[in-house]
Tab-separated table of C-alpha atoms in Angstrom:
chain	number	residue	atom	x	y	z
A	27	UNK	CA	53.787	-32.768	174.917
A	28	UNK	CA	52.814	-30.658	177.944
A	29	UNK	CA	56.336	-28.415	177.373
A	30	UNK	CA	56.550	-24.844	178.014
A	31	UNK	CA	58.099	-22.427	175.596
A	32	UNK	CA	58.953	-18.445	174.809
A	33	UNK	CA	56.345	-17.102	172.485
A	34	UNK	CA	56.357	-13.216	171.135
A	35	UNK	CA	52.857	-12.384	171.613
A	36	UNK	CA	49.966	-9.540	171.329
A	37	UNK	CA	46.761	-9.219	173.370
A	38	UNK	CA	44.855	-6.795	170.589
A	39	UNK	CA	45.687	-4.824	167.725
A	40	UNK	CA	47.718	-1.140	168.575
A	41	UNK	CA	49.123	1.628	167.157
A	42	UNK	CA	52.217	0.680	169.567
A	43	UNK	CA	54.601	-1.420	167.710
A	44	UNK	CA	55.354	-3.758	171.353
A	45	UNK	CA	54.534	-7.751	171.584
A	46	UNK	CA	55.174	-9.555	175.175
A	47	UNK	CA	57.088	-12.562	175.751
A	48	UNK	CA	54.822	-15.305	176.989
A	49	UNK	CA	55.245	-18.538	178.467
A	50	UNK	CA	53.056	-20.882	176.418
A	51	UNK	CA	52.203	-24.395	175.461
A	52	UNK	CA	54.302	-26.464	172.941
A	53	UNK	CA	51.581	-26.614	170.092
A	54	UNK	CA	50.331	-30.539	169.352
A	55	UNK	CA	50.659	-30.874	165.625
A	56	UNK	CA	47.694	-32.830	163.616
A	57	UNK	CA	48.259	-35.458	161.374
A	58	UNK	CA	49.876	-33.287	158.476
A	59	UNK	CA	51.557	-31.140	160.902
A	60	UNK	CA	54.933	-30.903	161.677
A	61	UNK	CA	56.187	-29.844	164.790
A	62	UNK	CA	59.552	-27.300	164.334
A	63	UNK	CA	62.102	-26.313	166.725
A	64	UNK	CA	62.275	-22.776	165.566
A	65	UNK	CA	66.380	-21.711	164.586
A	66	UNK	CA	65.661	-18.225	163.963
A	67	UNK	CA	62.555	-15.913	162.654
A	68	UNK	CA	62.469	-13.027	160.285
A	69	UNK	CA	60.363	-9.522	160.992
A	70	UNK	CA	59.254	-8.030	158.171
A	71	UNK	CA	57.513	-5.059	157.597
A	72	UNK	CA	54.441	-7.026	157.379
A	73	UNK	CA	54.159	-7.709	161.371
A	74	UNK	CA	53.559	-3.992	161.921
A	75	UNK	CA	50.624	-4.625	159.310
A	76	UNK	CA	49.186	-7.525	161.001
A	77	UNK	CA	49.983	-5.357	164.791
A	78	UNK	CA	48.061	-2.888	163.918
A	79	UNK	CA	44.718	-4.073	162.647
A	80	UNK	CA	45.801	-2.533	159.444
A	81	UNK	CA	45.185	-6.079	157.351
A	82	UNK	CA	42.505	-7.307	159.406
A	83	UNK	CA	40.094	-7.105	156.276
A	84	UNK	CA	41.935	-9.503	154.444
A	85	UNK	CA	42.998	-11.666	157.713
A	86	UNK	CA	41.508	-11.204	161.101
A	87	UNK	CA	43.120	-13.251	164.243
A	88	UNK	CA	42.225	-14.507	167.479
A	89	UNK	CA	44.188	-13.284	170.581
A	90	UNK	CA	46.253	-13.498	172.215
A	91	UNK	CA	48.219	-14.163	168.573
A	92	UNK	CA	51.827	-15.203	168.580
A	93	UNK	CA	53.106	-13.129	165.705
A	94	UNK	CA	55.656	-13.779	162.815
A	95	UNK	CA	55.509	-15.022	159.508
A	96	UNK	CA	59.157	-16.739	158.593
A	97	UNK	CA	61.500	-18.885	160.453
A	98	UNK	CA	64.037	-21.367	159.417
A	99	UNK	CA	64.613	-24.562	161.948
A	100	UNK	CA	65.033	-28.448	162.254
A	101	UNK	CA	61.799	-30.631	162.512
A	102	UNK	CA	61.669	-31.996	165.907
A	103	UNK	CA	58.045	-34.519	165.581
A	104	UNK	CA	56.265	-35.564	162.649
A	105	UNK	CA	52.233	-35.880	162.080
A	106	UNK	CA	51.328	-39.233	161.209
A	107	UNK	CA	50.364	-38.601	157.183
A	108	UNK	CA	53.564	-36.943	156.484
A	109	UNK	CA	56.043	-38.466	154.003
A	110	UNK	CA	58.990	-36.493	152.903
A	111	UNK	CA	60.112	-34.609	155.886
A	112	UNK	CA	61.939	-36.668	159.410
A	113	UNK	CA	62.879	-35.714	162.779
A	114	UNK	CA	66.340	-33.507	162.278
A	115	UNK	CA	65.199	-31.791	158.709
A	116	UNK	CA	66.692	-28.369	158.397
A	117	UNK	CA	63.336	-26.750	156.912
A	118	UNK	CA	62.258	-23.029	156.277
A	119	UNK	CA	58.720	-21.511	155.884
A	120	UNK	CA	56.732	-19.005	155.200
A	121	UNK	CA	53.507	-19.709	157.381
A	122	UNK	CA	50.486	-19.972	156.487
A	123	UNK	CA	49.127	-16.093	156.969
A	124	UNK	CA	46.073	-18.034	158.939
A	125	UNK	CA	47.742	-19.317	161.085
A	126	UNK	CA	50.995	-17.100	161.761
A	127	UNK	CA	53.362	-17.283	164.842
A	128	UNK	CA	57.307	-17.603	163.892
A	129	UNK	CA	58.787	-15.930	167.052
A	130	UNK	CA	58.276	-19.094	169.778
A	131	UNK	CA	60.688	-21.822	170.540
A	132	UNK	CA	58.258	-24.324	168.741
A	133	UNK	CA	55.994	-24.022	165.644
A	134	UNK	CA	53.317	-26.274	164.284
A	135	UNK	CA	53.301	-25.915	160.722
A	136	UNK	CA	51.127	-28.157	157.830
A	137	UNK	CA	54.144	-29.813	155.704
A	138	UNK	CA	52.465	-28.753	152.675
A	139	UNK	CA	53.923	-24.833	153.532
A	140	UNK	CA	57.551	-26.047	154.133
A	141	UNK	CA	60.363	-26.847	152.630
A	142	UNK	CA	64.007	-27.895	153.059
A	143	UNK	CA	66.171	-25.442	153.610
A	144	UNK	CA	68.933	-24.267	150.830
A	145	UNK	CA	72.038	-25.940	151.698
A	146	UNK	CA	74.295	-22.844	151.028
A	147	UNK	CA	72.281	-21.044	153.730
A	148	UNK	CA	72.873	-20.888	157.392
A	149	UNK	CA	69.964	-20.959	159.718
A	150	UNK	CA	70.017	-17.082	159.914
A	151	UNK	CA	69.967	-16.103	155.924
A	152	UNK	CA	67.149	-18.852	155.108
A	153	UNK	CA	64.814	-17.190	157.626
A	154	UNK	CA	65.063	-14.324	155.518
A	155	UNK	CA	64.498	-15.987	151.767
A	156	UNK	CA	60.824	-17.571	151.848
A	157	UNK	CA	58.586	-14.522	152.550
A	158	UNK	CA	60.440	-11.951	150.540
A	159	UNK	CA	61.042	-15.291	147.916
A	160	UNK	CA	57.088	-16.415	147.752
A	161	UNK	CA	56.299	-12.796	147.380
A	162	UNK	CA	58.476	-12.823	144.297
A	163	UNK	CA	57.331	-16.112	142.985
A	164	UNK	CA	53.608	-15.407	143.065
A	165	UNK	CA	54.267	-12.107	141.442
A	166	UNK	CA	56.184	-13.055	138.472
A	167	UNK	CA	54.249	-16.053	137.905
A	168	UNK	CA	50.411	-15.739	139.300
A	169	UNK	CA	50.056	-11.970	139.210
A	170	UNK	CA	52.063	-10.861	136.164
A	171	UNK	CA	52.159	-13.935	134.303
A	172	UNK	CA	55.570	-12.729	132.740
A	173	UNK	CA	56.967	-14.457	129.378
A	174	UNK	CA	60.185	-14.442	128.981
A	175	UNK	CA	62.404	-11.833	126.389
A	176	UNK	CA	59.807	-9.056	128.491
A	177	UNK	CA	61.309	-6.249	130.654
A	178	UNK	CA	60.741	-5.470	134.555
A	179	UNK	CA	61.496	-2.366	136.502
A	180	UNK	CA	61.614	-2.499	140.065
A	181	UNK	CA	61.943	0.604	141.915
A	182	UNK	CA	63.492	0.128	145.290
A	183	UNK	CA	64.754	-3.313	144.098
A	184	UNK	CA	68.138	-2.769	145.783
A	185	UNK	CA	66.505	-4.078	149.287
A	186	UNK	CA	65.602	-7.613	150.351
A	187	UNK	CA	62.562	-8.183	148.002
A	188	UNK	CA	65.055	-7.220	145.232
A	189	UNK	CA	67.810	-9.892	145.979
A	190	UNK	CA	64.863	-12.455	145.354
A	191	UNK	CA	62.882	-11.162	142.698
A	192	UNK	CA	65.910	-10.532	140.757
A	193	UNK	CA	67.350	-14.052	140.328
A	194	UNK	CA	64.439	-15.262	139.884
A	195	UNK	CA	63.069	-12.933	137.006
A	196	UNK	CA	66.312	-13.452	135.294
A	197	UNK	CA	65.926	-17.445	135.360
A	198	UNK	CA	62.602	-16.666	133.904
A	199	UNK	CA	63.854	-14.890	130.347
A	200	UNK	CA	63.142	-11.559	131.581
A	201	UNK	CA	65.619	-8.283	130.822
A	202	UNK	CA	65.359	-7.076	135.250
A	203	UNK	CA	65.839	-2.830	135.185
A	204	UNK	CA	66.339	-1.870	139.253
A	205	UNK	CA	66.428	1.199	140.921
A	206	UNK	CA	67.800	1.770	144.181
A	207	UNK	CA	70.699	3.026	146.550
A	208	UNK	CA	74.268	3.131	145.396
A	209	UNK	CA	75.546	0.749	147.734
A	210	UNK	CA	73.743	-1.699	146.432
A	211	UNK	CA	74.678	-1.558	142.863
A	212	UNK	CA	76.899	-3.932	142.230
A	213	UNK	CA	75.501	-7.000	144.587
A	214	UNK	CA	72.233	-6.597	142.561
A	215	UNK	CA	73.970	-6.156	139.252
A	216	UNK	CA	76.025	-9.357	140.098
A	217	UNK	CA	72.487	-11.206	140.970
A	218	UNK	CA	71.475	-10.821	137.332
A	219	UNK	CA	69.599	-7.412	136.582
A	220	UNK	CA	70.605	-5.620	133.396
A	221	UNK	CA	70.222	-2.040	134.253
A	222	UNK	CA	70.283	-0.266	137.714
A	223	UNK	CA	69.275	3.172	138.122
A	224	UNK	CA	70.817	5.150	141.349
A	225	UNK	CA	67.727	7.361	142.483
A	226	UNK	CA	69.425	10.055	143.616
A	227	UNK	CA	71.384	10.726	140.632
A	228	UNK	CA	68.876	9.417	137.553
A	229	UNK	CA	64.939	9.816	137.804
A	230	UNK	CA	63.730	6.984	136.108
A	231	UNK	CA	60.661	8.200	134.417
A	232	UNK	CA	63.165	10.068	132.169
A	233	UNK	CA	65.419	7.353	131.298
A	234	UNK	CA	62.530	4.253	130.885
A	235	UNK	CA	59.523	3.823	128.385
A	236	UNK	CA	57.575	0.867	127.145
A	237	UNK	CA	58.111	-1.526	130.146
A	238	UNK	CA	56.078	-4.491	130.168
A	239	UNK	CA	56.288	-4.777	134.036
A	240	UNK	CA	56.474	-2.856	137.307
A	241	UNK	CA	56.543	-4.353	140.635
A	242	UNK	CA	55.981	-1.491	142.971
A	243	UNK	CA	57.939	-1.769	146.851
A	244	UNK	CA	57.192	1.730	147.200
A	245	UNK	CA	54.061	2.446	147.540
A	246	UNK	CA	51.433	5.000	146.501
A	247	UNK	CA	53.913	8.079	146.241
A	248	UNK	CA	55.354	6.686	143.309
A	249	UNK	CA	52.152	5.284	141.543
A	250	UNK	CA	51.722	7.756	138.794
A	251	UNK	CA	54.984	7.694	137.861
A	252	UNK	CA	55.196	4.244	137.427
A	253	UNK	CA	52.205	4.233	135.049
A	254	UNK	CA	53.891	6.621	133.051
A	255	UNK	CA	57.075	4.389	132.107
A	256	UNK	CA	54.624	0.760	131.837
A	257	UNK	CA	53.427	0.435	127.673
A	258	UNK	CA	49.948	0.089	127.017
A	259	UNK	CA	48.269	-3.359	128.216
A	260	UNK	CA	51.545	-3.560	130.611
A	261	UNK	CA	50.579	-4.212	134.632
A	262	UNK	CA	51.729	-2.786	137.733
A	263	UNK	CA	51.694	-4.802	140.834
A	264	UNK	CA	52.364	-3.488	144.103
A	265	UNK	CA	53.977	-4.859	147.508
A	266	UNK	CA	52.410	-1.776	149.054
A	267	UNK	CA	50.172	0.832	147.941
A	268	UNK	CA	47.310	-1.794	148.633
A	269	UNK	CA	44.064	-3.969	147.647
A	270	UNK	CA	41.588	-3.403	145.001
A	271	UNK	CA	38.396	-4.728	143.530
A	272	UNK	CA	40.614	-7.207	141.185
A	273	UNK	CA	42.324	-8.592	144.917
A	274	UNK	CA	39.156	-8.825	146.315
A	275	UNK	CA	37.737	-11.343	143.531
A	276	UNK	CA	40.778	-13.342	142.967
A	277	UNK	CA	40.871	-14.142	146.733
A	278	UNK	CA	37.224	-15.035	146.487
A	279	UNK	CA	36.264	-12.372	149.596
A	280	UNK	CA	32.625	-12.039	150.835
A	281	UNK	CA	31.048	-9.618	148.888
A	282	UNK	CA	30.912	-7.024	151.386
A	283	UNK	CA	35.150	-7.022	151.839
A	284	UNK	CA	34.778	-6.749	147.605
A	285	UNK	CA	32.824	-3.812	148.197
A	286	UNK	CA	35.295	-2.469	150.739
A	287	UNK	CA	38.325	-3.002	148.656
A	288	UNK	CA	36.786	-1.847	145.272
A	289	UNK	CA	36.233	1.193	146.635
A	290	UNK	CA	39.662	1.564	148.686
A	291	UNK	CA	41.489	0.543	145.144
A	292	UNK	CA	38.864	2.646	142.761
A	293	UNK	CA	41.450	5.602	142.712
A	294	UNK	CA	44.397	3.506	141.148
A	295	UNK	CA	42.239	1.365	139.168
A	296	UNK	CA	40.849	4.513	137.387
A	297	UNK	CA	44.501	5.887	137.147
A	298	UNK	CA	45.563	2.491	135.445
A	299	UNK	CA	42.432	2.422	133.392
A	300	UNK	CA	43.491	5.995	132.061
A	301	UNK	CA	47.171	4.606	130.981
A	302	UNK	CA	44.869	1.573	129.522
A	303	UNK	CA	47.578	-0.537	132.564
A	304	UNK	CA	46.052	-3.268	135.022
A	305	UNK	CA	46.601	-2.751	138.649
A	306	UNK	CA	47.156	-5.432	140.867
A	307	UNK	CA	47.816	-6.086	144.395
A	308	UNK	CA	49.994	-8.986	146.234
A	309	UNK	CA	49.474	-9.981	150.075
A	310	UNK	CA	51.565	-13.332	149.724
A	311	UNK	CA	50.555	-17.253	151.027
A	312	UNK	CA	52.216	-20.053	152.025
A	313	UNK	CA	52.981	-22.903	149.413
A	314	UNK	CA	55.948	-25.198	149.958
A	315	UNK	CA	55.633	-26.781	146.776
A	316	UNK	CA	57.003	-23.144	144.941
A	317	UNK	CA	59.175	-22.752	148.268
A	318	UNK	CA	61.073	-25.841	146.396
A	319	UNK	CA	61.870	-24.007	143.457
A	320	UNK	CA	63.067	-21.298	145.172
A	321	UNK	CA	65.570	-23.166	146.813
A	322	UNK	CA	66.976	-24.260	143.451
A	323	UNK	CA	67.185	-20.527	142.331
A	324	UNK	CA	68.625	-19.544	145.409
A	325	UNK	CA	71.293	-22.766	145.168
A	326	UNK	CA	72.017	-22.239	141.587
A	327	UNK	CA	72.681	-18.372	141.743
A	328	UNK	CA	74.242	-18.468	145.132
A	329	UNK	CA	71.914	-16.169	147.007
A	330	UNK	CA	72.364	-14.610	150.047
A	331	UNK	CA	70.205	-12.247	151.450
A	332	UNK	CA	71.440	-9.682	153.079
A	333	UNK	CA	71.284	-9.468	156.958
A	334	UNK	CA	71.049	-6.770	159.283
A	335	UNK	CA	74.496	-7.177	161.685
A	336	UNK	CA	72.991	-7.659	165.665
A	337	UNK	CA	71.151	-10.616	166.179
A	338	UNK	CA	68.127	-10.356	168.562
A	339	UNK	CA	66.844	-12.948	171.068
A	340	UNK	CA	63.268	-13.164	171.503
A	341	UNK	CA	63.957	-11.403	175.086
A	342	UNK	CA	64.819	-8.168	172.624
A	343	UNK	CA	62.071	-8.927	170.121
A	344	UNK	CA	60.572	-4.984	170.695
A	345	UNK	CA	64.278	-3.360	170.003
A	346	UNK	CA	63.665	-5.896	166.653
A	347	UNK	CA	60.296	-4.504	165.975
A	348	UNK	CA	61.198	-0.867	166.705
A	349	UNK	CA	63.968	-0.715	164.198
A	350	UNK	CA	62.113	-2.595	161.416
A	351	UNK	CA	58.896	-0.270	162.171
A	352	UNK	CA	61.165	3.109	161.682
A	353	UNK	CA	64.765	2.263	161.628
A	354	UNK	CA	66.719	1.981	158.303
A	355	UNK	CA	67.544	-1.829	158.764
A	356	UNK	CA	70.954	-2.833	156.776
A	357	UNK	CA	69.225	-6.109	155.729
A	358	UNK	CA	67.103	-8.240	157.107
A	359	UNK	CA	66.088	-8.140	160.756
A	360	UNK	CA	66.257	-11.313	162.493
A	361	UNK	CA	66.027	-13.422	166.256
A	362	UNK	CA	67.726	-16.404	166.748
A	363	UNK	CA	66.873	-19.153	169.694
């Protein structure tokens, strides 16, 4: 395939939040690959991560890079050892953080990181389930380890890592305690959580003690008082506050990035230590194989994510960025092709 297609593209990493719009070849796919005409793509907070060098430690790319990291579309070309997937599958994906690139016409994509998409979803709300839905997934399961009849507070659980997490801590036993926005009280109340705090009227270090779980979207601004609500031997894992020595070992780093990251994380692994809590940290991966079960959670409960209301082509993929990177997006931010 010697095609040409739209690609949203950097040259280096910036402190300016801008990609350009390249014509590029239509990727050839290997023998596990498949080829997908891309529907629409999400941008998260996480491309303004990857723009600006700030992950680079835990993944470094090649430019130019075509950037994005979820998109929802229909398979156009299958690799030769693929079973399970044919030409005109409505997938989704997160993509594999290696090898990233979500806002081109045309993705090439290892069938082991997709899945199909959930059929109560349009094109437009599935782009916006696998990243913030992994991210949930691997928390509750990998990082946390949660059992159910055990309790969870999410601050800021009223946006769209919330409408995942929530189902899908509730389907796992566990009593879900949000705090977030009034707006959002009763659409995350009707997803399954059990108590929902409104932050500007109730501060919830006064109202919550003894919980076994916090999963921080915050970041470090709120770290010591989440400590102070978690019981003794409870963990806190954060979306945001960032990477410690324990991240750095799980992911099996070089030693020198373990150095790195032990000492970038020794402040809030000391300020666990003191509230005898574990800190942990959660950059999230592709696996299609717990993409699956997420579309059965987001089937059975009827999830939709939220979605902010203009569309963006790839032509406008900079306005996109720009109001991700310091608007106050009413959902998720997504361009369609």
């Amino acid at each position: 395939m010697n095609k040409m297609m739209k690609a949203a593209q950097i040259s280096r990493y910036s402190k300016v939040i801008e990609a350009q719009v390249n014509e590029v070849r239509v990727p050839d796919i290997g023998d596990n690959d498949v080829l997908i005409k891309v529907k629409t793509a999400a941008i998260n907070p996480l491309e303004m991560l990857i723009m600006t060098g700030s992950v680079k430690l835990i993944q470094d790319y090649a430019f130019p890079l075509t950037i994005g990291n979820e998109l929802a579309g229909v398979v156009e070309q299958v690799g030769k050892h693929v079973t399970g997937y044919s030409v005109g599958d409505d997938v989704y994906t997160r993509l594999p953080i290696e090898k990233i690139g979500a806002i081109a016409e045309y993705v090439a994509v290892d069938a082991s990181a997709i899945a199909r998409m959930p059929k109560n979803l349009s094109y437009e709300e599935a782009a916006a389930v696998a990243l913030t839905g992994l991210t949930a997934y691997q928390g509750l399961h990998e990082e946390l380890n949660v059992q159910s009849g055990q309790s969870v507070f999410i601050p800021g659980g009223s946006g769209s890592f919330g409408q995942m997490a929530v189902p899908l801590a509730k389907s796992l036993g566990l009593t879900v305690i949000v705090s977030g926005n009034a707006e959002s009280r009763e659409r995350t109340l009707k997803l399954g959580a059990d108590q929902y705090l409104d932050y500007t009227t109730q501060n919830y270090e006064d109202v919550l003690k003894n919980v076994d779980y916090v999963i921080d979207t915050l970041g470090p601004t709120e770290f010591k008082k989440e400590l102070s609500i978690l019981k003794r031997g409870g963990r806190l894992l954060s979306l945001r506050t960032g990477p410690n020595k324990r991240f750095a070992k799980d992911r099996q780093l070089p030693f020198w990035k373990q150095t790195i990251f032990s000492m970038a994380g020794a402040k809030y692994d000391r300020m666990a230590k003191k509230h005898d809590v574990e800190y942990r940290f959660i950059f999230v991966r592709a696996n299609g194989v717990q993409l699956k079960e997420i579309t059965s959670v987001v089937e059975a409960n009827q999830v939709v994510p939220a979605l902010h209301p203009k569309r963006f082509t790839i032509d406008e993929v900079n306005e996109a960025l720009q109001l991700v990177a310091t608007g106050r997006p009413k959902g998720k931010v997504i361009i369609t092709f």
